[in-house]
Amino acid sequence: MDKTNRRDFAKSTAGALALSSAPLIVTRGALAANDALQHAVIGVGGQGSNHVKRFSQAGADCRVMAVCDVDPERREAAAALTPEPGAVKKVGDYRRILDDPGVHSVSIATPDHWHAKIAIEALMAGKHVYVEKPCCHNIAEGELLVKAAKRYGRCVQHGTQSRSGDGIIKAIAMMRDGLIGTVRAAKAINHQLRELIGKVEPEPAPGGVNYDLWLGPAPEHPFTRNRWRYNWHWFWDYGTGDAGNDGIHQIDVARWGLGVTTPRAAHGCGAQLYYDDDHQTPDTQTVVFDFETRHLIYEMRLWTDYPLEGHDNGNVFYGDEGELEIGRKGCVVTRIGEEPRKLGGGSNLDAHVRNFIDCALADDPGGLNAPIEEGFLSASLSHFANINTRVGRSLFIERDGEGIRFRDDDEANKLLTREYRSGYELPQLG
Ligand SMILES: NC(=O)c1ccc[n+]([C@@H]2O[C@H](COP(=O)([O-])OP(=O)(O)OC[C@H]3O[C@@H](n4cnc5c(N)ncnc54)[C@H](O)[C@@H]3O)[C@@H](O)[C@H]2O)c1
């Protein structure tokens, strides 16, 4: 898609919600010094339930006042995780959460194809936002989300909780101070066994579930169990494969440690070497991101749980005086000629939630450990890896006034955005 077409496409798909002058409901004044943060969790499946628990246990200055899901079974289960299940609002339509002036902040833990749309609308309604990774289902909506965060001045924390892991923060600071010499390359390793999901036939959606609202911006498709709880990750209409699922955590740490932003090129390949089922996304990906002075290598193998190189999911930074490993079990440095030395622990979801609450209460986006600008840069790399796999060739990445584009590649440029189902377009910022 050329530049003009992309602009026109964005205009024609941007929708009914021209809310540029929408009133902000929460203001610094409204959230007085002694007020607790009234939080709502939107999408209360696996990770959303985790949010309900963590925000409920974070301290007296935060209260989960509402849970929202299109699936009534999950709403009930999530409410039961709070200290006062009877007092929690159980909501089926997220727009009712955004309309509620009593809600100060929201978590978004829906499938990926909803993240940016709900996040932008929440910002327009004056809420602080904790959005799960990846913050966007495509590059264009991520760019819009970053703009919205700036425009509305609210906190937007990205769900990449390694950024709040004390051990990782210290290890990266030490690496920057020369712990392993000059660092020119890092690996982001996503190595695990993903079970096969088989091939299943369409069936009616479970009773009470609002399947139309589950589909949202995605095209209509009959309900199947494989496109439902968790396995939606493996369908391009809703998910971003494992590069955007688990891989983004390691990609984020690698990018952070290397101190890089947007690569000039992404070379690599991806394939299904193992899956023979309903999966659309790859089980094997190897992508090298060229940052001119640094290389970031994403390696994904989803067909064995044997922890090669000592890692299941983790990072290795290569310096000219040694290497630093950052894994789920913590951080280990090996300087040339010395024994490996443990430096500290791994990621920390509780600290990430706490950091968000503190910033939301203080109305201070500047204090976030994973601000959306950083989150989007990391999400972009997952998208580049997937686009590289889908078009089957290297991508040469450029930025202009319109945002990110791929040089001389119409097919890849089409994947920078999507077609939004009528009634579920992105809002316009004006
Ligand atoms: N940060 C982390 O470590 C981490 C870990 C796991 C998952 N996640 C992220 O959390 C998100 C959710 O993943 P999951 O594994 O919990 O998936 P899931 O399928 O278990 O849960 C998603 C929930 O969202 C609900 N939902 C769908 N559309 C909705 C809508 N319009 N409004 C309200 N609810 C809606 C579904 O009914 C479901 O209950 C994903 O984006 C995933 O990448 C992050």
Short mmCIF file of N, CA and C in Angstrom, two decimals, residues 101-270:
data_model
loop_
_atom_site.label_atom_id
_atom_site.label_comp_id
_atom_site.label_asym_id
_atom_site.label_seq_id
_atom_site.Cartn_x
_atom_site.Cartn_y
_atom_site.Cartn_z
N PRO A 101 -17.80 7.06 35.78
CA PRO A 101 -16.87 8.07 36.30
C PRO A 101 -16.17 7.61 37.58
N GLY A 102 -16.70 6.55 38.22
CA GLY A 102 -16.06 6.04 39.44
C GLY A 102 -14.81 5.23 39.16
N VAL A 103 -14.60 4.84 37.90
CA VAL A 103 -13.42 4.03 37.55
C VAL A 103 -12.27 4.97 37.21
N HIS A 104 -11.16 4.84 37.96
CA HIS A 104 -10.00 5.69 37.68
C HIS A 104 -9.03 5.07 36.69
N SER A 105 -8.97 3.73 36.70
CA SER A 105 -7.94 3.08 35.88
C SER A 105 -8.44 1.71 35.44
N VAL A 106 -7.88 1.23 34.33
CA VAL A 106 -8.28 -0.09 33.82
C VAL A 106 -7.05 -0.92 33.45
N SER A 107 -7.19 -2.24 33.63
CA SER A 107 -6.26 -3.20 33.03
C SER A 107 -6.95 -3.74 31.79
N ILE A 108 -6.19 -3.98 30.74
CA ILE A 108 -6.75 -4.60 29.53
C ILE A 108 -6.02 -5.91 29.29
N ALA A 109 -6.73 -7.02 29.49
CA ALA A 109 -6.12 -8.35 29.32
C ALA A 109 -7.02 -9.22 28.44
N THR A 110 -7.56 -8.58 27.43
CA THR A 110 -8.36 -9.27 26.40
C THR A 110 -7.40 -9.91 25.40
N PRO A 111 -7.91 -10.63 24.40
CA PRO A 111 -7.03 -11.01 23.28
C PRO A 111 -6.42 -9.76 22.62
N ASP A 112 -5.29 -9.97 21.93
CA ASP A 112 -4.47 -8.86 21.42
C ASP A 112 -5.23 -7.90 20.50
N HIS A 113 -6.19 -8.44 19.71
CA HIS A 113 -6.82 -7.60 18.69
C HIS A 113 -7.70 -6.52 19.29
N TRP A 114 -7.92 -6.56 20.61
CA TRP A 114 -8.71 -5.54 21.28
C TRP A 114 -7.85 -4.50 22.01
N HIS A 115 -6.57 -4.80 22.23
CA HIS A 115 -5.78 -4.00 23.18
C HIS A 115 -5.78 -2.50 22.86
N ALA A 116 -5.33 -2.15 21.65
CA ALA A 116 -5.13 -0.73 21.35
C ALA A 116 -6.46 0.02 21.33
N LYS A 117 -7.48 -0.61 20.75
CA LYS A 117 -8.79 0.08 20.64
C LYS A 117 -9.33 0.42 22.03
N ILE A 118 -9.35 -0.57 22.92
CA ILE A 118 -9.89 -0.30 24.27
C ILE A 118 -8.98 0.71 24.99
N ALA A 119 -7.66 0.56 24.81
CA ALA A 119 -6.73 1.46 25.52
C ALA A 119 -6.96 2.91 25.08
N ILE A 120 -7.11 3.14 23.79
CA ILE A 120 -7.30 4.52 23.29
C ILE A 120 -8.63 5.07 23.80
N GLU A 121 -9.67 4.25 23.73
CA GLU A 121 -10.98 4.73 24.21
C GLU A 121 -10.94 5.01 25.72
N ALA A 122 -10.18 4.18 26.45
CA ALA A 122 -10.06 4.40 27.90
C ALA A 122 -9.34 5.73 28.17
N LEU A 123 -8.31 6.01 27.39
CA LEU A 123 -7.59 7.29 27.57
C LEU A 123 -8.52 8.46 27.29
N MET A 124 -9.33 8.29 26.24
CA MET A 124 -10.28 9.36 25.90
C MET A 124 -11.30 9.58 27.01
N ALA A 125 -11.58 8.51 27.74
CA ALA A 125 -12.53 8.63 28.85
C ALA A 125 -11.84 9.04 30.14
N GLY A 126 -10.54 9.34 30.06
CA GLY A 126 -9.83 9.88 31.23
C GLY A 126 -9.24 8.85 32.16
N LYS A 127 -9.21 7.58 31.74
CA LYS A 127 -8.69 6.53 32.65
C LYS A 127 -7.18 6.37 32.46
N HIS A 128 -6.50 5.96 33.52
CA HIS A 128 -5.14 5.44 33.41
C HIS A 128 -5.25 3.99 32.93
N VAL A 129 -4.23 3.53 32.18
CA VAL A 129 -4.34 2.24 31.50
C VAL A 129 -3.12 1.37 31.76
N TYR A 130 -3.37 0.13 32.13
CA TYR A 130 -2.34 -0.91 32.16
C TYR A 130 -2.74 -1.87 31.05
N VAL A 131 -1.99 -1.87 29.94
CA VAL A 131 -2.38 -2.70 28.80
C VAL A 131 -1.41 -3.87 28.68
N GLU A 132 -1.99 -5.06 28.56
CA GLU A 132 -1.14 -6.24 28.42
C GLU A 132 -0.36 -6.18 27.11
N LYS A 133 0.71 -6.92 27.10
CA LYS A 133 1.53 -7.02 25.89
C LYS A 133 0.90 -7.99 24.91
N PRO A 134 1.05 -7.86 23.62
CA PRO A 134 1.60 -6.69 22.97
C PRO A 134 0.54 -5.61 22.95
N CYS A 135 0.95 -4.34 23.08
CA CYS A 135 -0.03 -3.26 23.23
C CYS A 135 -0.90 -3.08 21.99
N CYS A 136 -0.49 -3.69 20.89
CA CYS A 136 -1.23 -3.47 19.65
C CYS A 136 -1.19 -4.74 18.80
N HIS A 137 -2.18 -4.85 17.93
CA HIS A 137 -2.26 -6.01 17.03
C HIS A 137 -1.57 -5.71 15.71
N ASN A 138 -1.33 -4.44 15.47
CA ASN A 138 -0.57 -4.04 14.27
C ASN A 138 0.13 -2.71 14.56
N ILE A 139 1.05 -2.35 13.67
CA ILE A 139 1.88 -1.16 13.90
C ILE A 139 1.05 0.13 13.93
N ALA A 140 0.10 0.27 12.99
CA ALA A 140 -0.63 1.55 12.89
C ALA A 140 -1.41 1.83 14.17
N GLU A 141 -2.03 0.80 14.75
CA GLU A 141 -2.81 1.08 15.96
C GLU A 141 -1.90 1.33 17.15
N GLY A 142 -0.70 0.77 17.13
CA GLY A 142 0.27 1.07 18.20
C GLY A 142 0.72 2.52 18.12
N GLU A 143 0.94 2.99 16.89
CA GLU A 143 1.34 4.40 16.72
C GLU A 143 0.23 5.33 17.24
N LEU A 144 -1.02 4.96 16.95
CA LEU A 144 -2.14 5.77 17.42
C LEU A 144 -2.23 5.76 18.95
N LEU A 145 -1.96 4.61 19.54
CA LEU A 145 -2.02 4.51 21.00
C LEU A 145 -0.94 5.40 21.65
N VAL A 146 0.24 5.40 21.09
CA VAL A 146 1.32 6.25 21.64
C VAL A 146 0.90 7.73 21.55
N LYS A 147 0.30 8.09 20.41
CA LYS A 147 -0.17 9.48 20.24
C LYS A 147 -1.24 9.81 21.27
N ALA A 148 -2.16 8.87 21.49
CA ALA A 148 -3.27 9.10 22.43
C ALA A 148 -2.73 9.27 23.85
N ALA A 149 -1.75 8.46 24.21
CA ALA A 149 -1.18 8.56 25.57
C ALA A 149 -0.61 9.95 25.78
N LYS A 150 0.06 10.46 24.75
CA LYS A 150 0.67 11.80 24.83
C LYS A 150 -0.45 12.85 24.91
N ARG A 151 -1.44 12.70 24.01
CA ARG A 151 -2.52 13.69 23.91
C ARG A 151 -3.30 13.81 25.23
N TYR A 152 -3.62 12.66 25.84
CA TYR A 152 -4.50 12.70 27.02
C TYR A 152 -3.74 12.71 28.34
N GLY A 153 -2.41 12.50 28.26
CA GLY A 153 -1.56 12.70 29.43
C GLY A 153 -1.76 11.73 30.58
N ARG A 154 -2.33 10.57 30.30
CA ARG A 154 -2.55 9.58 31.36
C ARG A 154 -1.40 8.57 31.39
N CYS A 155 -1.36 7.78 32.46
CA CYS A 155 -0.35 6.72 32.56
C CYS A 155 -0.77 5.55 31.68
N VAL A 156 0.16 5.03 30.89
CA VAL A 156 -0.10 3.79 30.14
C VAL A 156 1.09 2.86 30.36
N GLN A 157 0.87 1.88 31.20
CA GLN A 157 1.90 0.89 31.52
C GLN A 157 1.75 -0.30 30.57
N HIS A 158 2.87 -0.77 30.04
CA HIS A 158 2.84 -1.94 29.15
C HIS A 158 3.15 -3.19 29.97
N GLY A 159 2.47 -4.29 29.66
CA GLY A 159 2.59 -5.51 30.48
C GLY A 159 3.86 -6.30 30.27
N THR A 160 4.98 -5.61 30.20
CA THR A 160 6.29 -6.26 30.09
C THR A 160 6.97 -6.10 31.45
N GLN A 161 6.66 -7.04 32.36
CA GLN A 161 7.00 -6.86 33.77
C GLN A 161 8.47 -7.09 34.10
N SER A 162 9.27 -7.53 33.13
CA SER A 162 10.72 -7.61 33.39
C SER A 162 11.26 -6.23 33.73
N ARG A 163 10.60 -5.20 33.22
CA ARG A 163 11.05 -3.83 33.46
C ARG A 163 10.99 -3.45 34.94
N SER A 164 10.23 -4.24 35.73
CA SER A 164 10.14 -3.95 37.17
C SER A 164 10.89 -4.98 38.00
N GLY A 165 11.67 -5.83 37.36
CA GLY A 165 12.46 -6.82 38.10
C GLY A 165 13.76 -6.17 38.57
N ASP A 166 13.89 -6.08 39.89
CA ASP A 166 15.08 -5.43 40.48
C ASP A 166 16.40 -5.99 39.95
N GLY A 167 16.46 -7.35 39.91
CA GLY A 167 17.69 -8.02 39.48
C GLY A 167 18.03 -7.65 38.04
N ILE A 168 16.99 -7.58 37.19
CA ILE A 168 17.22 -7.27 35.77
C ILE A 168 17.64 -5.80 35.63
N ILE A 169 16.97 -4.93 36.38
CA ILE A 169 17.32 -3.50 36.32
C ILE A 169 18.79 -3.31 36.68
N LYS A 170 19.22 -3.99 37.78
CA LYS A 170 20.62 -3.85 38.22
C LYS A 170 21.58 -4.45 37.21
N ALA A 171 21.25 -5.64 36.68
CA ALA A 171 22.16 -6.31 35.74
C ALA A 171 22.35 -5.45 34.49
N ILE A 172 21.26 -4.86 34.01
CA ILE A 172 21.38 -4.03 32.80
C ILE A 172 22.20 -2.77 33.10
N ALA A 173 22.00 -2.20 34.29
CA ALA A 173 22.80 -1.02 34.66
C ALA A 173 24.28 -1.40 34.73
N MET A 174 24.59 -2.57 35.30
CA MET A 174 26.00 -3.00 35.40
C MET A 174 26.58 -3.26 34.01
N MET A 175 25.76 -3.83 33.13
CA MET A 175 26.23 -4.08 31.76
C MET A 175 26.53 -2.75 31.07
N ARG A 176 25.68 -1.79 31.28
CA ARG A 176 25.92 -0.46 30.69
C ARG A 176 27.21 0.15 31.23
N ASP A 177 27.56 -0.22 32.49
CA ASP A 177 28.80 0.30 33.10
C ASP A 177 30.02 -0.53 32.72
N GLY A 178 29.87 -1.49 31.79
CA GLY A 178 31.05 -2.19 31.28
C GLY A 178 31.28 -3.59 31.84
N LEU A 179 30.29 -4.16 32.53
CA LEU A 179 30.44 -5.49 33.15
C LEU A 179 31.02 -6.54 32.20
N ILE A 180 30.58 -6.54 30.95
CA ILE A 180 31.07 -7.54 29.98
C ILE A 180 31.72 -6.84 28.77
N GLY A 181 32.21 -5.66 29.00
CA GLY A 181 32.89 -4.92 27.93
C GLY A 181 31.90 -4.29 26.97
N THR A 182 32.30 -4.14 25.73
CA THR A 182 31.42 -3.54 24.73
C THR A 182 30.46 -4.60 24.21
N VAL A 183 29.17 -4.30 24.28
CA VAL A 183 28.14 -5.27 23.90
C VAL A 183 27.64 -4.92 22.50
N ARG A 184 27.72 -5.89 21.60
CA ARG A 184 27.31 -5.60 20.22
C ARG A 184 26.19 -6.51 19.74
N ALA A 185 25.82 -7.51 20.55
CA ALA A 185 24.76 -8.42 20.11
C ALA A 185 24.04 -9.01 21.31
N ALA A 186 22.76 -9.34 21.10
CA ALA A 186 21.99 -10.01 22.15
C ALA A 186 21.02 -10.98 21.49
N LYS A 187 20.76 -12.06 22.21
CA LYS A 187 19.75 -13.01 21.76
C LYS A 187 18.52 -12.91 22.64
N ALA A 188 17.36 -13.04 22.02
CA ALA A 188 16.10 -13.19 22.74
C ALA A 188 15.62 -14.59 22.41
N ILE A 189 15.65 -15.47 23.40
CA ILE A 189 15.36 -16.89 23.15
C ILE A 189 13.99 -17.26 23.71
N ASN A 190 13.13 -17.77 22.86
CA ASN A 190 11.81 -18.23 23.27
C ASN A 190 11.75 -19.71 22.92
N HIS A 191 11.96 -20.53 23.92
CA HIS A 191 12.20 -21.94 23.70
C HIS A 191 11.33 -22.74 24.63
N GLN A 192 10.33 -23.41 24.11
CA GLN A 192 9.41 -24.15 24.98
C GLN A 192 8.58 -25.10 24.13
N LEU A 193 7.86 -25.98 24.82
CA LEU A 193 6.99 -26.92 24.12
C LEU A 193 5.56 -26.39 24.13
N ARG A 194 5.03 -26.13 22.96
CA ARG A 194 3.62 -25.74 22.83
C ARG A 194 2.85 -26.96 22.32
N GLU A 195 1.81 -27.33 23.06
CA GLU A 195 1.06 -28.53 22.68
C GLU A 195 0.35 -28.32 21.34
N LEU A 196 0.16 -29.39 20.60
CA LEU A 196 -0.66 -29.33 19.39
C LEU A 196 -2.12 -29.11 19.78
N ILE A 197 -2.88 -28.43 18.91
CA ILE A 197 -4.27 -28.09 19.27
C ILE A 197 -5.29 -28.85 18.42
N GLY A 198 -4.83 -29.66 17.49
CA GLY A 198 -5.75 -30.45 16.68
C GLY A 198 -6.53 -29.60 15.70
N LYS A 199 -7.48 -30.24 15.03
CA LYS A 199 -8.34 -29.53 14.08
C LYS A 199 -9.77 -29.67 14.57
N VAL A 200 -10.45 -28.56 14.77
CA VAL A 200 -11.81 -28.65 15.31
C VAL A 200 -12.81 -27.96 14.38
N GLU A 201 -14.07 -28.38 14.49
CA GLU A 201 -15.15 -27.86 13.65
C GLU A 201 -15.88 -26.73 14.36
N PRO A 202 -16.52 -25.83 13.59
CA PRO A 202 -17.33 -24.79 14.22
C PRO A 202 -18.47 -25.38 15.05
N GLU A 203 -18.89 -24.63 16.05
CA GLU A 203 -20.01 -25.02 16.91
C GLU A 203 -20.63 -23.73 17.45
N PRO A 204 -21.82 -23.78 18.04
CA PRO A 204 -22.38 -22.54 18.61
C PRO A 204 -21.53 -22.07 19.78
N ALA A 205 -21.42 -20.75 19.93
CA ALA A 205 -20.69 -20.20 21.08
C ALA A 205 -21.43 -20.59 22.36
N PRO A 206 -20.70 -20.78 23.47
CA PRO A 206 -21.36 -21.15 24.73
C PRO A 206 -22.44 -20.13 25.13
N GLY A 207 -23.50 -20.61 25.75
CA GLY A 207 -24.63 -19.77 26.14
C GLY A 207 -24.19 -18.59 27.00
N GLY A 208 -24.74 -17.44 26.71
CA GLY A 208 -24.46 -16.24 27.52
C GLY A 208 -23.24 -15.46 27.06
N VAL A 209 -22.40 -16.08 26.23
CA VAL A 209 -21.20 -15.39 25.77
C VAL A 209 -21.55 -14.42 24.64
N ASN A 210 -21.06 -13.18 24.73
CA ASN A 210 -21.28 -12.21 23.66
C ASN A 210 -20.15 -12.39 22.63
N TYR A 211 -20.37 -13.31 21.71
CA TYR A 211 -19.31 -13.67 20.76
C TYR A 211 -19.05 -12.53 19.77
N ASP A 212 -20.09 -11.76 19.43
CA ASP A 212 -19.88 -10.63 18.52
C ASP A 212 -18.90 -9.62 19.15
N LEU A 213 -19.06 -9.38 20.44
CA LEU A 213 -18.15 -8.44 21.14
C LEU A 213 -16.78 -9.08 21.36
N TRP A 214 -16.71 -10.38 21.41
CA TRP A 214 -15.39 -11.07 21.48
C TRP A 214 -14.65 -10.82 20.15
N LEU A 215 -15.37 -10.99 19.03
CA LEU A 215 -14.75 -10.81 17.71
C LEU A 215 -14.32 -9.35 17.50
N GLY A 216 -15.18 -8.42 17.91
CA GLY A 216 -14.85 -6.99 17.81
C GLY A 216 -14.33 -6.61 16.44
N PRO A 217 -13.11 -6.04 16.36
CA PRO A 217 -12.58 -5.55 15.08
C PRO A 217 -12.29 -6.66 14.07
N ALA A 218 -12.23 -7.90 14.51
CA ALA A 218 -11.85 -9.01 13.61
C ALA A 218 -13.02 -9.40 12.70
N PRO A 219 -12.73 -10.01 11.54
CA PRO A 219 -13.83 -10.40 10.64
C PRO A 219 -14.73 -11.46 11.29
N GLU A 220 -15.95 -11.54 10.79
CA GLU A 220 -16.86 -12.57 11.31
C GLU A 220 -16.29 -13.94 11.00
N HIS A 221 -16.41 -14.84 11.95
CA HIS A 221 -15.95 -16.23 11.75
C HIS A 221 -16.76 -17.09 12.71
N PRO A 222 -17.23 -18.26 12.25
CA PRO A 222 -17.98 -19.10 13.19
C PRO A 222 -17.12 -19.44 14.41
N PHE A 223 -17.77 -19.61 15.54
CA PHE A 223 -17.07 -19.95 16.79
C PHE A 223 -16.43 -21.33 16.66
N THR A 224 -15.18 -21.46 17.09
CA THR A 224 -14.58 -22.79 17.28
C THR A 224 -13.82 -22.77 18.61
N ARG A 225 -13.69 -23.91 19.23
CA ARG A 225 -12.98 -24.02 20.52
C ARG A 225 -11.52 -23.60 20.38
N ASN A 226 -10.95 -23.79 19.20
CA ASN A 226 -9.55 -23.43 19.02
C ASN A 226 -9.32 -21.93 18.89
N ARG A 227 -10.37 -21.20 18.53
CA ARG A 227 -10.24 -19.74 18.44
C ARG A 227 -10.70 -19.10 19.74
N TRP A 228 -10.79 -19.82 20.75
CA TRP A 228 -11.41 -19.37 22.00
C TRP A 228 -10.33 -19.22 23.03
N ARG A 229 -10.59 -19.59 24.26
CA ARG A 229 -9.69 -19.33 25.37
C ARG A 229 -8.24 -19.70 25.04
N TYR A 230 -7.37 -18.79 25.21
CA TYR A 230 -5.92 -18.89 25.03
C TYR A 230 -5.47 -19.24 23.61
N ASN A 231 -6.11 -20.24 22.95
CA ASN A 231 -5.61 -20.66 21.63
C ASN A 231 -5.83 -19.63 20.53
N TRP A 232 -6.63 -18.59 20.81
CA TRP A 232 -6.77 -17.50 19.83
C TRP A 232 -5.39 -16.90 19.50
N HIS A 233 -4.40 -17.05 20.40
CA HIS A 233 -3.05 -16.52 20.14
C HIS A 233 -2.50 -16.99 18.79
N TRP A 234 -2.99 -18.15 18.31
CA TRP A 234 -2.37 -18.80 17.14
C TRP A 234 -3.11 -18.51 15.84
N PHE A 235 -4.01 -17.49 15.87
CA PHE A 235 -4.77 -17.10 14.67
C PHE A 235 -4.50 -15.62 14.41
N TRP A 236 -4.12 -15.30 13.16
CA TRP A 236 -3.69 -13.93 12.86
C TRP A 236 -4.78 -12.90 13.09
N ASP A 237 -6.05 -13.28 13.00
CA ASP A 237 -7.13 -12.29 13.18
C ASP A 237 -7.16 -11.73 14.61
N TYR A 238 -6.65 -12.51 15.58
CA TYR A 238 -6.77 -12.08 16.99
C TYR A 238 -5.41 -12.00 17.69
N GLY A 239 -4.51 -12.91 17.33
CA GLY A 239 -3.26 -13.04 18.07
C GLY A 239 -2.06 -12.56 17.28
N THR A 240 -0.89 -12.75 17.87
CA THR A 240 0.36 -12.32 17.23
C THR A 240 1.40 -13.44 17.32
N GLY A 241 0.91 -14.69 17.40
CA GLY A 241 1.83 -15.82 17.50
C GLY A 241 2.62 -15.75 18.79
N ASP A 242 3.66 -16.56 18.89
CA ASP A 242 4.42 -16.54 20.14
C ASP A 242 5.47 -15.43 20.15
N ALA A 243 5.73 -14.80 19.01
CA ALA A 243 6.62 -13.63 19.02
C ALA A 243 5.98 -12.50 19.82
N GLY A 244 4.64 -12.38 19.71
CA GLY A 244 3.93 -11.34 20.45
C GLY A 244 3.40 -11.83 21.78
N ASN A 245 3.50 -13.12 22.01
CA ASN A 245 2.98 -13.70 23.25
C ASN A 245 4.10 -13.81 24.28
N ASP A 246 4.89 -14.87 24.25
CA ASP A 246 6.01 -14.96 25.21
C ASP A 246 7.26 -14.27 24.68
N GLY A 247 7.49 -14.35 23.37
CA GLY A 247 8.73 -13.81 22.80
C GLY A 247 8.93 -12.33 23.10
N ILE A 248 7.84 -11.60 23.21
CA ILE A 248 7.99 -10.15 23.41
C ILE A 248 8.70 -9.82 24.72
N HIS A 249 8.58 -10.70 25.72
CA HIS A 249 9.27 -10.43 26.99
C HIS A 249 10.79 -10.42 26.77
N GLN A 250 11.28 -11.41 26.02
CA GLN A 250 12.72 -11.48 25.79
C GLN A 250 13.18 -10.41 24.79
N ILE A 251 12.33 -10.16 23.80
CA ILE A 251 12.65 -9.10 22.83
C ILE A 251 12.77 -7.76 23.56
N ASP A 252 11.87 -7.53 24.50
CA ASP A 252 11.87 -6.27 25.24
C ASP A 252 13.15 -6.12 26.07
N VAL A 253 13.55 -7.19 26.75
CA VAL A 253 14.77 -7.12 27.57
C VAL A 253 16.00 -6.91 26.67
N ALA A 254 16.03 -7.60 25.53
CA ALA A 254 17.18 -7.47 24.62
C ALA A 254 17.28 -6.04 24.09
N ARG A 255 16.14 -5.48 23.70
CA ARG A 255 16.14 -4.12 23.14
C ARG A 255 16.53 -3.09 24.21
N TRP A 256 16.02 -3.30 25.40
CA TRP A 256 16.32 -2.42 26.54
C TRP A 256 17.81 -2.50 26.87
N GLY A 257 18.33 -3.71 26.99
CA GLY A 257 19.75 -3.89 27.34
C GLY A 257 20.67 -3.32 26.28
N LEU A 258 20.30 -3.49 25.03
CA LEU A 258 21.15 -2.97 23.94
C LEU A 258 21.01 -1.46 23.79
N GLY A 259 19.93 -0.90 24.34
CA GLY A 259 19.70 0.55 24.24
C GLY A 259 19.36 0.97 22.82
N VAL A 260 18.51 0.17 22.13
CA VAL A 260 18.18 0.48 20.74
C VAL A 260 16.66 0.69 20.59
N THR A 261 16.24 1.28 19.49
CA THR A 261 14.82 1.61 19.32
C THR A 261 14.19 0.87 18.14
N THR A 262 14.36 1.43 16.92
CA THR A 262 13.77 0.80 15.73
C THR A 262 14.88 0.34 14.79
N PRO A 263 14.86 -0.93 14.37
CA PRO A 263 15.95 -1.41 13.50
C PRO A 263 15.80 -0.85 12.09
N ARG A 264 16.91 -0.89 11.34
CA ARG A 264 16.81 -0.46 9.94
C ARG A 264 16.38 -1.63 9.06
N ALA A 265 16.54 -2.86 9.55
CA ALA A 265 16.11 -4.03 8.76
C ALA A 265 15.82 -5.21 9.67
N ALA A 266 14.97 -6.10 9.15
CA ALA A 266 14.69 -7.38 9.84
C ALA A 266 14.86 -8.48 8.81
N HIS A 267 15.85 -9.36 9.04
CA HIS A 267 16.12 -10.48 8.13
C HIS A 267 15.79 -11.77 8.87
N GLY A 268 15.19 -12.71 8.19
CA GLY A 268 14.97 -13.98 8.90
C GLY A 268 14.01 -14.89 8.19
N CYS A 269 13.57 -15.89 8.91
CA CYS A 269 12.59 -16.79 8.35
C CYS A 269 11.78 -17.41 9.49
N GLY A 270 10.60 -17.83 9.13
CA GLY A 270 9.73 -18.50 10.10
C GLY A 270 8.92 -19.54 9.37
#
